[in-house]
Amino acid sequence: MGHGLSIQCCQQVQLKRCDGELRTSSPHFQVCDVDKEECLQERVYVASWTESSSHSAQLVVDEGLCEVEPLHMQTLSYSPVKYEECDTIDTARSQDRYSNALVHTARMNTRRQLLDRQAWLSSAVQGRYAMLLLSSEAHGSPLWRVPTKYYLDHNHSSLSFFPGGADGRHLDIMMDAIQGICSLTDSMMLIAQWESLLTDMEKSCAVLLKYRVDDTKALNCEVCFLEESEAAKDMFIHTLTVLWLEKPQPHSAWF
């Protein structure tokens, strides 16, 4: 018997349908169940041919390779069968955890700003201290600091500055004559002129007002003064801007 063996299966049609495979070196073939349309993948045999002294072929079947490994399936999506309701707030520790937390709402911020403006208006009517900045070479310095006190009238229609006290000369600025309200750092010309004469703290507390002297004359003037702190400066600009916008303004303004 030669080495090229051929095997003729009685169920050749089923073997072809089941994709039976035949190899000459180490034949592998699948045994199919003729009663079923699909092959039994578990019944896989490895056959090897040996020749004895009587030249008779023997078929040795190795069933040790017939172990089937379990299939593991992994999915990335998961949908629970049911949902259980539970509390998401730890009531035992929530008071300690959130007692000092700051909670901001639009209503609270608006009410707080309103109270702050009312407190500032009340203090401005009674008088607030400030420091006027005057540019004068007559006093031997390009920048002259003058202690002053400004007042807002009860109708919130004018702002008056009294340098050196209420008995001296004063400056009255009508609310509808104001042209601009801003920080000194927003004025490029003045900050460039006084930058070397002011400290960083004074720069952050300086306020600049632009106003008209007379309606018939197109003459604009400026007054600059120092508030007691940067927060006081911001409150002055914010509150006075609100008052200025409430007045009818036929002209434009800048901030």
Short mmCIF file of C-alpha atoms in Angstrom, two decimals, residues 6-239:
data_model
loop_
_atom_site.label_atom_id
_atom_site.label_comp_id
_atom_site.label_asym_id
_atom_site.label_seq_id
_atom_site.Cartn_x
_atom_site.Cartn_y
_atom_site.Cartn_z
CA SER A 6 -7.75 7.99 -0.34
CA ILE A 7 -10.87 7.37 1.69
CA GLN A 8 -14.34 7.08 0.21
CA CYS A 9 -17.04 7.92 2.73
CA CYS A 10 -20.47 6.44 2.41
CA GLN A 11 -21.90 9.80 3.41
CA GLN A 12 -19.80 11.81 1.01
CA VAL A 13 -22.56 14.29 0.30
CA GLN A 14 -23.00 15.07 3.97
CA LEU A 15 -19.24 15.37 4.46
CA LYS A 16 -19.00 17.90 1.66
CA ARG A 17 -21.83 19.84 3.14
CA CYS A 18 -20.17 19.79 6.52
CA ASP A 19 -16.90 20.95 5.04
CA GLY A 20 -15.07 17.70 5.73
CA GLU A 21 -11.33 17.92 5.31
CA LEU A 22 -8.86 15.24 4.22
CA ARG A 23 -5.13 15.58 4.43
CA THR A 24 -2.54 13.03 3.38
CA SER A 25 0.04 13.74 6.10
CA SER A 26 -2.27 13.83 9.13
CA PRO A 27 -5.90 13.41 8.06
CA HIS A 28 -8.51 15.40 9.98
CA PHE A 29 -12.15 14.86 9.29
CA GLN A 30 -15.43 15.52 11.01
CA VAL A 31 -18.03 12.89 11.60
CA CYS A 32 -21.49 14.23 10.87
CA ASP A 33 -24.83 13.11 12.10
CA VAL A 34 -26.80 12.21 8.99
CA ASP A 35 -30.05 12.90 10.81
CA LYS A 36 -29.12 16.58 11.34
CA GLU A 37 -28.30 19.27 8.86
CA GLU A 38 -25.41 20.71 10.82
CA CYS A 39 -22.23 19.04 11.93
CA LEU A 40 -21.52 18.21 15.50
CA GLN A 41 -18.50 20.35 16.08
CA GLU A 42 -17.72 18.59 19.34
CA ARG A 43 -17.06 15.23 17.64
CA VAL A 44 -13.71 15.96 16.08
CA TYR A 45 -11.33 13.11 15.56
CA VAL A 46 -7.71 12.99 14.49
CA ALA A 47 -6.84 9.88 12.52
CA SER A 48 -3.43 8.53 11.73
CA TRP A 49 -2.69 5.58 9.53
CA THR A 50 -0.15 2.87 10.37
CA GLU A 51 0.92 -0.13 8.36
CA SER A 52 1.49 -3.47 10.05
CA SER A 53 3.62 -6.36 8.88
CA SER A 54 0.59 -7.82 7.11
CA HIS A 55 0.29 -4.59 5.10
CA SER A 56 -3.16 -3.96 6.57
CA ALA A 57 -4.03 -0.39 7.40
CA GLN A 58 -5.14 0.41 10.90
CA LEU A 59 -7.03 3.53 11.91
CA VAL A 60 -5.96 4.97 15.25
CA VAL A 61 -8.42 7.48 16.64
CA ASP A 62 -7.17 9.98 19.20
CA GLU A 63 -10.03 11.34 21.29
CA GLY A 64 -7.76 13.26 23.65
CA LEU A 65 -8.06 16.35 21.45
CA CYS A 66 -11.81 16.39 21.69
CA GLU A 67 -11.90 18.82 24.62
CA VAL A 68 -14.11 21.78 23.96
CA GLU A 69 -13.07 25.10 25.45
CA PRO A 70 -15.92 27.20 26.85
CA LEU A 71 -16.76 30.35 24.96
CA HIS A 72 -16.53 33.63 26.88
CA MET A 73 -18.64 36.52 25.67
CA GLN A 74 -18.05 40.05 26.82
CA THR A 75 -20.40 42.95 26.24
CA LEU A 76 -19.85 46.65 26.83
CA SER A 77 -23.51 47.51 27.32
CA TYR A 78 -25.54 46.60 30.34
CA SER A 79 -29.18 47.18 31.02
CA PRO A 80 -30.43 46.28 34.48
CA VAL A 81 -33.65 44.41 34.84
CA LYS A 82 -35.03 46.83 37.41
CA TYR A 83 -34.03 49.94 39.28
CA GLU A 84 -34.10 50.41 43.00
CA GLU A 85 -34.84 53.83 44.44
CA CYS A 86 -32.42 55.06 47.07
CA ASP A 87 -31.49 58.38 48.65
CA THR A 88 -28.52 60.15 47.09
CA ILE A 89 -27.98 62.50 50.04
CA ASP A 90 -26.21 61.30 53.09
CA THR A 91 -28.52 62.73 55.72
CA ALA A 92 -26.16 61.73 58.51
CA ARG A 93 -23.30 63.88 57.21
CA SER A 94 -25.00 66.39 54.93
CA GLN A 95 -25.37 69.01 57.66
CA ASP A 96 -21.67 68.92 58.53
CA ARG A 97 -20.65 68.80 54.89
CA TYR A 98 -22.84 71.56 53.47
CA SER A 99 -23.34 73.85 56.46
CA ASN A 100 -20.54 76.20 55.35
CA ALA A 101 -21.14 75.87 51.60
CA LEU A 102 -21.93 79.09 49.73
CA VAL A 103 -25.10 78.82 47.68
CA HIS A 104 -25.65 81.58 45.14
CA THR A 105 -28.90 82.46 43.46
CA ALA A 106 -29.83 85.32 41.20
CA ARG A 107 -32.45 86.53 43.66
CA MET A 108 -30.05 86.48 46.57
CA ASN A 109 -27.37 88.36 44.60
CA THR A 110 -29.87 90.98 43.47
CA ARG A 111 -31.17 91.50 46.99
CA ARG A 112 -27.66 91.71 48.38
CA GLN A 113 -26.61 94.26 45.79
CA LEU A 114 -29.72 96.29 46.54
CA LEU A 115 -28.94 96.30 50.26
CA ASP A 116 -25.32 97.28 49.57
CA ARG A 117 -26.42 100.17 47.36
CA GLN A 118 -28.89 101.37 49.96
CA ALA A 119 -26.20 101.26 52.64
CA TRP A 120 -23.81 103.22 50.42
CA LEU A 121 -26.45 105.81 49.54
CA SER A 122 -27.24 106.31 53.21
CA SER A 123 -23.57 106.85 54.05
CA ALA A 124 -23.06 109.13 51.03
CA VAL A 125 -25.93 111.37 52.12
CA GLN A 126 -24.28 111.72 55.53
CA GLY A 127 -20.87 112.26 53.91
CA ARG A 128 -17.93 110.05 52.96
CA TYR A 129 -14.23 110.84 53.23
CA ALA A 130 -11.95 110.77 50.21
CA MET A 131 -8.66 112.21 48.91
CA LEU A 132 -8.74 114.60 45.98
CA LEU A 133 -5.94 114.39 43.41
CA LEU A 134 -5.10 117.79 41.95
CA SER A 135 -2.51 118.51 39.31
CA SER A 136 -0.87 121.80 40.33
CA GLU A 137 2.69 123.02 39.94
CA ALA A 138 2.01 125.96 42.27
CA HIS A 139 2.27 123.74 45.34
CA GLY A 140 5.71 122.46 44.34
CA SER A 141 4.46 119.04 43.25
CA PRO A 142 2.88 117.84 39.98
CA LEU A 143 0.26 115.97 42.04
CA TRP A 144 -1.41 117.41 45.11
CA ARG A 145 -3.42 115.28 47.55
CA VAL A 146 -6.19 117.15 49.34
CA PRO A 147 -8.38 115.53 52.02
CA THR A 148 -12.04 116.03 51.18
CA LYS A 149 -15.52 114.90 52.02
CA TYR A 150 -18.23 114.40 49.45
CA TYR A 151 -22.00 114.45 49.93
CA LEU A 152 -24.91 113.14 47.92
CA ASP A 153 -28.09 115.16 48.22
CA HIS A 154 -31.32 113.55 49.41
CA ASN A 155 -32.79 113.57 45.91
CA HIS A 156 -29.68 111.84 44.53
CA SER A 157 -29.41 114.52 41.88
CA SER A 158 -26.03 116.13 42.72
CA LEU A 159 -22.66 115.25 44.22
CA SER A 160 -20.74 117.86 46.22
CA PHE A 161 -17.05 117.82 47.22
CA PHE A 162 -15.84 119.92 50.18
CA PRO A 163 -12.02 120.03 50.32
CA GLY A 164 -10.73 120.69 53.82
CA GLY A 165 -14.22 120.64 55.39
CA ALA A 166 -17.78 121.72 54.76
CA ASP A 167 -17.02 125.40 55.44
CA GLY A 168 -14.55 125.87 52.59
CA ARG A 169 -14.90 126.00 48.83
CA HIS A 170 -16.85 123.17 47.36
CA LEU A 171 -17.48 121.59 43.98
CA ASP A 172 -21.00 120.66 42.88
CA ILE A 173 -21.56 118.14 40.09
CA MET A 174 -25.07 117.60 38.82
CA MET A 175 -26.00 114.02 38.03
CA ASP A 176 -27.26 114.85 34.54
CA ALA A 177 -23.98 116.72 33.79
CA ILE A 178 -21.80 113.66 34.31
CA GLN A 179 -20.13 112.47 31.12
CA GLY A 180 -18.21 109.48 32.41
CA ILE A 181 -17.60 107.39 35.53
CA CYS A 182 -14.65 105.00 35.61
CA SER A 183 -11.49 103.96 37.38
CA LEU A 184 -8.37 106.04 36.94
CA THR A 185 -6.62 103.08 35.33
CA ASP A 186 -9.17 103.23 32.49
CA SER A 187 -7.92 106.67 31.47
CA MET A 188 -4.76 106.08 29.46
CA MET A 189 -3.74 109.74 29.42
CA LEU A 190 -3.99 110.36 33.17
CA ILE A 191 -2.54 107.03 34.22
CA ALA A 192 0.43 107.66 31.94
CA GLN A 193 0.85 111.12 33.47
CA TRP A 194 0.47 110.05 37.12
CA GLU A 195 1.78 106.50 36.99
CA SER A 196 5.10 107.37 38.62
CA LEU A 197 3.41 109.58 41.24
CA LEU A 198 0.90 107.03 42.58
CA THR A 199 1.45 103.80 44.45
CA ASP A 200 -0.16 100.56 43.37
CA MET A 201 -2.70 100.84 46.18
CA GLU A 202 -3.64 104.38 45.14
CA LYS A 203 -4.03 103.30 41.51
CA SER A 204 -6.49 100.59 42.52
CA CYS A 205 -8.56 103.03 44.63
CA ALA A 206 -8.68 106.03 42.26
CA VAL A 207 -11.95 107.19 40.67
CA LEU A 208 -12.29 109.51 37.68
CA LEU A 209 -15.37 111.66 36.97
CA LYS A 210 -15.93 113.64 33.77
CA TYR A 211 -18.67 116.26 33.73
CA ARG A 212 -19.91 119.37 31.93
CA VAL A 213 -19.53 122.76 33.56
CA ASP A 214 -22.27 124.51 31.60
CA ASP A 215 -24.84 123.24 29.15
CA THR A 216 -24.30 126.24 26.87
CA LYS A 217 -20.55 125.69 26.70
CA ALA A 218 -18.90 122.54 25.47
CA LEU A 219 -16.45 122.55 28.36
CA ASN A 220 -15.66 119.25 30.02
CA CYS A 221 -13.87 118.96 33.34
CA GLU A 222 -12.42 116.10 35.33
CA VAL A 223 -12.15 115.32 39.00
CA CYS A 224 -10.11 112.47 40.41
CA PHE A 225 -10.10 111.23 44.00
CA LEU A 226 -9.06 108.23 46.07
CA GLU A 227 -11.56 106.04 47.88
CA GLU A 228 -10.67 104.29 51.13
CA SER A 229 -10.34 100.87 49.44
CA GLU A 230 -10.72 99.14 46.11
CA ALA A 231 -14.07 97.70 47.21
CA ALA A 232 -15.29 101.20 48.09
CA LYS A 233 -14.17 102.42 44.67
CA ASP A 234 -16.12 99.66 42.93
CA MET A 235 -19.20 100.42 45.01
CA PHE A 236 -18.97 104.13 44.19
CA ILE A 237 -18.69 103.48 40.45
CA HIS A 238 -21.47 100.89 40.46
CA THR A 239 -23.95 102.87 42.55
#
